[in-house]
Coordinates of C-alpha atoms in Angstrom, one line a residue:
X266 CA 159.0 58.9 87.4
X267 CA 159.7 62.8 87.7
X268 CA 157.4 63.3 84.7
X269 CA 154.7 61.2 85.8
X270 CA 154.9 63.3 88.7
X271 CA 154.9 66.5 87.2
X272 CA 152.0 65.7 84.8
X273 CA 149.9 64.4 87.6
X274 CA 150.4 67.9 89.7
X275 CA 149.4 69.7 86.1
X276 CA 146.6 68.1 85.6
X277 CA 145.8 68.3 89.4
X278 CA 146.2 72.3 89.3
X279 CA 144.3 72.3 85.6
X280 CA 140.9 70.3 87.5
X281 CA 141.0 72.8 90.1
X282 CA 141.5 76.1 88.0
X283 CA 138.6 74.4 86.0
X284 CA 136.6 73.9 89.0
X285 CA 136.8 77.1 90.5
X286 CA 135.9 79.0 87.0
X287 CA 132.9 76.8 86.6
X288 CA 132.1 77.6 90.4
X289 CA 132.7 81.3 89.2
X290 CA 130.2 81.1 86.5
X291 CA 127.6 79.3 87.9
X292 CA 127.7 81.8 90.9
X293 CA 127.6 85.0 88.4
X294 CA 124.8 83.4 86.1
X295 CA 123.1 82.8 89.7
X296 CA 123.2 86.3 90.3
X297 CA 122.2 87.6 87.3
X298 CA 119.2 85.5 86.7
X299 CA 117.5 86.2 90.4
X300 CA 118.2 90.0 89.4
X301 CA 116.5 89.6 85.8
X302 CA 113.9 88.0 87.2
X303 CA 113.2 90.6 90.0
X304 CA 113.3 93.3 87.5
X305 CA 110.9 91.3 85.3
X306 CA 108.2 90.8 88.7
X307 CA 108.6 94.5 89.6
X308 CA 108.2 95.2 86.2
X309 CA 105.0 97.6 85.0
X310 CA 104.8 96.5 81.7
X311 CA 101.3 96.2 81.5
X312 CA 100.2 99.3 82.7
X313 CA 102.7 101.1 80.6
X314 CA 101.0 99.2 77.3
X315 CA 97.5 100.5 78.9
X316 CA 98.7 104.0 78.7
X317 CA 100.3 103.4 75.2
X318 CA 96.9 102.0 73.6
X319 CA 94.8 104.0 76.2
X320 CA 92.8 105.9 72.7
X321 CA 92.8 102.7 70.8
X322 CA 89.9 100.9 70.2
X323 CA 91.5 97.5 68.0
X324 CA 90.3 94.4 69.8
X325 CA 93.7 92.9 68.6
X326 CA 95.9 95.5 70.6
X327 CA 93.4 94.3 73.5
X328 CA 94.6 91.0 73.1
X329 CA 98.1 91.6 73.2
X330 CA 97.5 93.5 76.5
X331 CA 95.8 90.1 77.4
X332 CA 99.0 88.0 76.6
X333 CA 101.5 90.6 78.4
X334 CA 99.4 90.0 81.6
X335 CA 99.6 86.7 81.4
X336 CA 103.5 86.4 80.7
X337 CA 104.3 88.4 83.5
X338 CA 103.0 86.2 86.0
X339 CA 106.0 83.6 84.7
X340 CA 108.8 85.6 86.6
X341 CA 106.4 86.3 89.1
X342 CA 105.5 82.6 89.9
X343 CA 109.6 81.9 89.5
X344 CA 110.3 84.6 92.0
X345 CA 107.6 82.9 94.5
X346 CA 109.4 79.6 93.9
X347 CA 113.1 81.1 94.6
X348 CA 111.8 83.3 97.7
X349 CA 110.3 79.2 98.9
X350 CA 113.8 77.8 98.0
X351 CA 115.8 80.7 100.0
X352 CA 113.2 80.1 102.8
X353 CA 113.9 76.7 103.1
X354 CA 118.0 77.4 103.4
X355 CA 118.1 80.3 105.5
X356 CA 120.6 79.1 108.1
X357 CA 118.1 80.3 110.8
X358 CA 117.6 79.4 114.5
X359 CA 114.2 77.3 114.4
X360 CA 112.1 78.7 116.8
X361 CA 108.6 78.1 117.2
X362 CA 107.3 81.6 115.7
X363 CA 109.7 80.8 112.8
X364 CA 108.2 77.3 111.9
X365 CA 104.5 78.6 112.3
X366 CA 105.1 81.7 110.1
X367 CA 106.4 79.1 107.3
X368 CA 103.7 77.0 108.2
X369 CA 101.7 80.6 107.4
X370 CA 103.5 81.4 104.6
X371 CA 102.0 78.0 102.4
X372 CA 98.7 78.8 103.5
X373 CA 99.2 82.9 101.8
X374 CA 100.9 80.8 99.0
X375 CA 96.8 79.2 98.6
X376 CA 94.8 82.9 99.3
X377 CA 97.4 84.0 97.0
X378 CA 97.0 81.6 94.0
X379 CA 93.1 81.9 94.6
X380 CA 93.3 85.4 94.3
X381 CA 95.5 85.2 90.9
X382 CA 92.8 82.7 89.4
X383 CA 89.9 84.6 90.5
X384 CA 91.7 87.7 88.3
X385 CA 92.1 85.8 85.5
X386 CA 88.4 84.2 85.4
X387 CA 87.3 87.8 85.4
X388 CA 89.5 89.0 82.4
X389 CA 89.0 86.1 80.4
X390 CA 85.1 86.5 81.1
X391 CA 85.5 89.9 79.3
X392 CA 87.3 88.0 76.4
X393 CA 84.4 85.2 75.8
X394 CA 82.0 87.9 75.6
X395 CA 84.0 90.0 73.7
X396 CA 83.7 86.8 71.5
X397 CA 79.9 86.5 71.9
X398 CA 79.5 89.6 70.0
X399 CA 81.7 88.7 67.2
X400 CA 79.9 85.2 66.7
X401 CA 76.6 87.2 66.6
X402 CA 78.2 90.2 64.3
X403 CA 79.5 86.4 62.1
X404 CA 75.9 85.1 62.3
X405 CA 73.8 88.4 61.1
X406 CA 76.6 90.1 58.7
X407 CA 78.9 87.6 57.8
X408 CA 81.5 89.3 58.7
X409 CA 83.8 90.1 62.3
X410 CA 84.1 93.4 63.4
X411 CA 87.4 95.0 64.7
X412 CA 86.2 97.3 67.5
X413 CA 83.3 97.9 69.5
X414 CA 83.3 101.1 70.5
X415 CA 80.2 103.0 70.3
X416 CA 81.5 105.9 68.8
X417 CA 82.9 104.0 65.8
X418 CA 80.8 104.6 62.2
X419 CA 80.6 101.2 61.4
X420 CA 78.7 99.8 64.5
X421 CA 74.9 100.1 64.7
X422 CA 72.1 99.2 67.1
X423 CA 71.8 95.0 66.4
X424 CA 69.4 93.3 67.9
X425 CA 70.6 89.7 67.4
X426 CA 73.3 90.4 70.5
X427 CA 70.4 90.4 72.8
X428 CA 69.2 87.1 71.2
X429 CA 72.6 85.4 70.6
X430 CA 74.7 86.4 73.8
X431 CA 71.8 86.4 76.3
X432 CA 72.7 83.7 79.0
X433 CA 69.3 83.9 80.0
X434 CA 67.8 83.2 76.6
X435 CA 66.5 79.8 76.3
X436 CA 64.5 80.3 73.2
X437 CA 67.4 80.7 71.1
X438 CA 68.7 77.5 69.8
X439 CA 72.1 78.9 68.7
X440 CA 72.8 81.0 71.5
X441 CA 76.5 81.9 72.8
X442 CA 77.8 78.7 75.1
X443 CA 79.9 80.8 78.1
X444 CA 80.8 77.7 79.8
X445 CA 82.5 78.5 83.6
X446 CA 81.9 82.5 83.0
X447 CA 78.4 82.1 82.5
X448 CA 78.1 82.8 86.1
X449 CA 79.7 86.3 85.2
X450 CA 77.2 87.3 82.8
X451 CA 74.5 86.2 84.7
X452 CA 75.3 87.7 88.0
X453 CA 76.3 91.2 86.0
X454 CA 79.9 91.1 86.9
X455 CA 81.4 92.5 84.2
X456 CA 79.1 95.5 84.5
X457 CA 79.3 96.2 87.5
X458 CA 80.9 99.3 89.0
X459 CA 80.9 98.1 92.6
X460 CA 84.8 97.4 93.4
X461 CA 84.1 95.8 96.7
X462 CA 81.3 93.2 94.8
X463 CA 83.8 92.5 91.7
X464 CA 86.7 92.0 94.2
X465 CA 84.9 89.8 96.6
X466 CA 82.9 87.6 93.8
X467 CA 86.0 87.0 91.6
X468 CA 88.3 86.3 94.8
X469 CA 85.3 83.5 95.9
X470 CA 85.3 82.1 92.5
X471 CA 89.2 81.4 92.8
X472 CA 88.8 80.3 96.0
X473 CA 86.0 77.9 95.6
X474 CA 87.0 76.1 92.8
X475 CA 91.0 75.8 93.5
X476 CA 89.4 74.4 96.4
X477 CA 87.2 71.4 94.3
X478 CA 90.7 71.4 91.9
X479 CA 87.7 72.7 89.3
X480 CA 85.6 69.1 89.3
X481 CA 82.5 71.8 89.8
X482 CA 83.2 73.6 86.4
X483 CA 81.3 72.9 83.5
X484 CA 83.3 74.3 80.7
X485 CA 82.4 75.1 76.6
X486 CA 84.3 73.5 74.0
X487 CA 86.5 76.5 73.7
X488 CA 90.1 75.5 74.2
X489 CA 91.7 78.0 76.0
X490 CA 89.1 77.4 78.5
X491 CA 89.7 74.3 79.0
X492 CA 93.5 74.4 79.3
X493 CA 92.7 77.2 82.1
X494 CA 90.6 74.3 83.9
X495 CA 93.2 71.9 84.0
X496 CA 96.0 74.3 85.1
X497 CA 93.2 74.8 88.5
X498 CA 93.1 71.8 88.5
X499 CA 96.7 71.1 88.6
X500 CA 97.4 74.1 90.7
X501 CA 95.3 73.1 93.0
X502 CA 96.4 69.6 93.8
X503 CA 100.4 71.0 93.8
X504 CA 99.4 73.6 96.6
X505 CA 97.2 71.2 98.7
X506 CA 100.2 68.6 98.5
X507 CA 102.7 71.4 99.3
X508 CA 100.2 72.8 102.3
X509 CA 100.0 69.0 103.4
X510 CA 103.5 68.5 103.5
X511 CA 104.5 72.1 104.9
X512 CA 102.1 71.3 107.8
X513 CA 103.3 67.3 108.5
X514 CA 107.1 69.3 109.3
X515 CA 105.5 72.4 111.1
X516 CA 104.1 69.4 113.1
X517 CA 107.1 67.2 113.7
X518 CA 109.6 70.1 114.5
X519 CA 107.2 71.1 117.2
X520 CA 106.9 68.0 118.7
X521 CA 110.9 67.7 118.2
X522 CA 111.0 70.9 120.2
X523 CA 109.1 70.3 122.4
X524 CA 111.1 67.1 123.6
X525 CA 114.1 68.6 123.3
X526 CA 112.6 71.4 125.8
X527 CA 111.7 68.5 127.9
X528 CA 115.3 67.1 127.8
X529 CA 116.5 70.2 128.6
X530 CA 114.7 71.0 131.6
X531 CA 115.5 67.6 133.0
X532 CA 118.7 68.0 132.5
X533 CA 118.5 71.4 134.0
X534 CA 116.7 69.7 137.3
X535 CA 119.6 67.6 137.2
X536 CA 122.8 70.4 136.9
X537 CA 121.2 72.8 139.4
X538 CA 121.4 69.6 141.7
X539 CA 125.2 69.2 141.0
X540 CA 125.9 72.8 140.5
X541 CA 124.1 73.6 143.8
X542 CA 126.0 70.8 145.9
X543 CA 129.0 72.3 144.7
X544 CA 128.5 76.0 145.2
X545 CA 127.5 74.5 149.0
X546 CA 130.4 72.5 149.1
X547 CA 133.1 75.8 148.5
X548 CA 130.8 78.0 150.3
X549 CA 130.1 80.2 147.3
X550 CA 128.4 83.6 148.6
X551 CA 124.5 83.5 147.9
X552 CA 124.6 86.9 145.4
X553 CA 127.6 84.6 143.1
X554 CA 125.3 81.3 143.6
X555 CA 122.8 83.3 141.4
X556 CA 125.0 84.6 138.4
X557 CA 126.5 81.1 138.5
X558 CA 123.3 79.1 138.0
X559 CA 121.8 81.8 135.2
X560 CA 125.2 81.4 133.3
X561 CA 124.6 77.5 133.6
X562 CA 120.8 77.7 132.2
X563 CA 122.1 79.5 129.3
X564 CA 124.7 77.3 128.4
X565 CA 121.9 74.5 128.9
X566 CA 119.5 76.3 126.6
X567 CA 121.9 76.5 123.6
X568 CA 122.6 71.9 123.6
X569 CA 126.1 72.8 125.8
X570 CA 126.9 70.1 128.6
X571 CA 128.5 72.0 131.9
X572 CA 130.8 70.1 134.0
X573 CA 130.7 70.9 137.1
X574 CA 134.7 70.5 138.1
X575 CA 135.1 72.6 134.9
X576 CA 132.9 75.4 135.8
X577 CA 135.1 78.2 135.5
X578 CA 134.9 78.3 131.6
X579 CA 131.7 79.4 131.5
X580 CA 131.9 82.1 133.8
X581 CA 132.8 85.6 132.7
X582 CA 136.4 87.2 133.8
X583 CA 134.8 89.3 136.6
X584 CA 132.9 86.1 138.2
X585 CA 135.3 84.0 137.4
X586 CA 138.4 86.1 139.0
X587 CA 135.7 85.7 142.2
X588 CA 135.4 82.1 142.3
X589 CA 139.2 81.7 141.9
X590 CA 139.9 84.1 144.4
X591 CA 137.7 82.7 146.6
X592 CA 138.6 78.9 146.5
X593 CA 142.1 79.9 146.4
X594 CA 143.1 82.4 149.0
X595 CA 142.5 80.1 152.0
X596 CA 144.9 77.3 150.3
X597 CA 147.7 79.8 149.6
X598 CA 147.7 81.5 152.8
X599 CA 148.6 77.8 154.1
X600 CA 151.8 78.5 152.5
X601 CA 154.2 80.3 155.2
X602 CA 156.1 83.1 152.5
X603 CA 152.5 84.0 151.1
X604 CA 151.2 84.5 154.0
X605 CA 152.9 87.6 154.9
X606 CA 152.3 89.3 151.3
X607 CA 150.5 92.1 150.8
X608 CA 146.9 91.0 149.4
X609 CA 146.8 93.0 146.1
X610 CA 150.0 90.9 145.2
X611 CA 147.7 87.9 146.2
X612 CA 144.8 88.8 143.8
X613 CA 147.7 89.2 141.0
X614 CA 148.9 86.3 141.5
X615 CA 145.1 84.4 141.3
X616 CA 144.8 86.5 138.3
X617 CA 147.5 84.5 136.4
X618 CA 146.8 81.2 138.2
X619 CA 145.3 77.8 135.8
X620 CA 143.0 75.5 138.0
X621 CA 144.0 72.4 137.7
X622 CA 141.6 69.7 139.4
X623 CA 142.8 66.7 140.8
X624 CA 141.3 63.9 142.7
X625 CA 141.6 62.7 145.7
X626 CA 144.8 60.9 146.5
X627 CA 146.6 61.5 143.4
X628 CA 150.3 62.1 143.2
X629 CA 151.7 65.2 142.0
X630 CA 155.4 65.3 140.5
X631 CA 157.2 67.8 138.8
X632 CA 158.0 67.6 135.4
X633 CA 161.7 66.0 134.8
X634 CA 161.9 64.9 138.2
X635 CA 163.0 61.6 138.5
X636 CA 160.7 58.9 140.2
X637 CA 161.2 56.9 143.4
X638 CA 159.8 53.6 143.7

């Protein structure tokens, strides 16, 4: 029986130890993740790689740059999901600014996301054409070159390019297919040097076509392409869904406050009725009537009942010191060996005085005593 015992308080102390080391881990791998992936968000790694390959002209070096981009925006989406998850448990008061700025914040969530999209549309677009010069270089010399720099030897004036990667060019039955970033080429995009034009365009791309979850897109057969298309697509539908859902709450913990403002203020009507018949009742001054009655509101703002023959406990010392005073000096200068003291010794003694409330026609013994029948 004793071992039984002891073994079972063993193994009861081993679970616990166990427990609270796994608790201990979790909590330090916690840690350490959001930290790595703040670090990776906040991270400059592309522009440092621009200023590392800034004299090179290898279109493989500008595809790596292409890929960093791209990966960086994995930590970065995580750190938009953890900062929704943290927003979602912050032990906050809910007022109404509070649930219309998360209401807000779904609706940045969709500018934001349209933004991102529009970004990448426009530095893919450099890509495919990037591409359309290699097909054409592949279609006149057989061969694909490694840069396009004009000041490079092996690069001369070719003609085909206006033939081959013309968007325009009808004529040409083998011309380069830019699928959704035709509307780049055509509209000079890529060439232009107006920020404001490239910013606004690109932003109303994202926008528009997150919007239609990319059903107005007509896309090449290139796959990277496509796989972009679907992730709008997919995109899209999550932050409609979440903007849907974000708003359905934002709606019913309005209409939850707003009741429970309604509830309050009736039950306010009803307290200052009680609270006001019994301030008349003692003959409260007017001055301690209003101190009284904020101190009730406030306690009726934040879900606290008041009881009205248990008023004192919501008073602060100085009022309530008052109200005792006041309700008690008539009842112990009844009392023939107070009457006489001096009234400083009175106030002390309200000081250290309990209220007790009794009602009427109750019988009062002292304890120990012993009862008559």
């Amino acid at each position: 029986m004793g071992r039984s015992y002891w073994h079972t308080m063993a193994l009861t102390k081993g679970m616990i130890l166990v427990e609270d080391a796994l608790a201990m881990i979790k909590l330090i791998w916690q840690v350490w993740s959001h930290i790595l992936v703040n670090f990776l968000a906040v991270l400059p790694i592309p522009q440092v790689v621009i200023l590392i390959f800034l004299d090179s002209s290898s279109l493989n070096e500008m595809k790596f740059l292409a890929f960093l981009a791209l990966l960086q925006y994995v930590p970065r989406t995580l750190r938009i999901y953890l900062l929704c998850t943290d927003l979602n448990k912050t032990p906050m008061r809910e007022t109404e600014v509070w649930i219309l700025f998360k209401g807000a914040f779904s609706f940045f969530l969709y500018i934001l996301a349209s933004h991102v999209f529009g970004a990448f549309w426009y530095f893919l677009a450099i890509q495919r054409v990037i591409s359309s010069w290699q097909y054409a270089c592949r279609r006149e010399n057989g061969s694909e070159p490694t840069t396009f720099y004009c000041n490079d030897s092996s690069i001369r004036n070719i003609t085909i390019l206006d033939d081959v990667c013309s968007v325009n060019n009808s004529r040409h039955t083998q011309s380069f297919d830019y699928g959704m970033f035709s509307d780049a080429v055509q509209h000079s995009v890529l060439e232009s040097t107006n920020l404001p034009k490239k910013f606004l365009h690109c932003f109303w791309w994202g926008l528009r076509n997150l919007s239609s979850l990319g059903q107005n897109l007509e896309t090449s057969i290139y796959t990277w392409e496509n796989i972009f298309v679907v992730f709008i697509s997919i995109t899209g539908l999550l932050l409609v869904l979440l903007y849907l859902t974000t708003n359905l709450k934002v709606c019913m913990q309005l209409v939850t406050r707003s009741s429970e403002k309604v509830k309050i203020i009736r039950q306010m009507k009803m307290k200052d009725l009680e609270v006001q018949i019994w301030l008349s009742e003692n003959d409260i001054p007017k001055n301690m009537k209003t101190l009284i009655m904020q101190n009730v509101h406030k306690q009726l703002e934040q879900n606290k009942d008041v009881h009205v023959g248990n008023i004192l406990s919501i008073l602060p010392l100085e009022q309530k010191r008052f109200i005792k005073r006041h309700l008690c000096l008539p009842m112990l200068k009844k009392v023939p060996m107070l009457r006489v003291m001096d009234e400083e010794v009175l106030k002390a003694i309200f000081d250290n005085l309990k209220p007790v409330r009794y009602t009427e026609d109750t019988n009062i013994v002292v304890r120990g005593s012993r009862l008559l029948r």
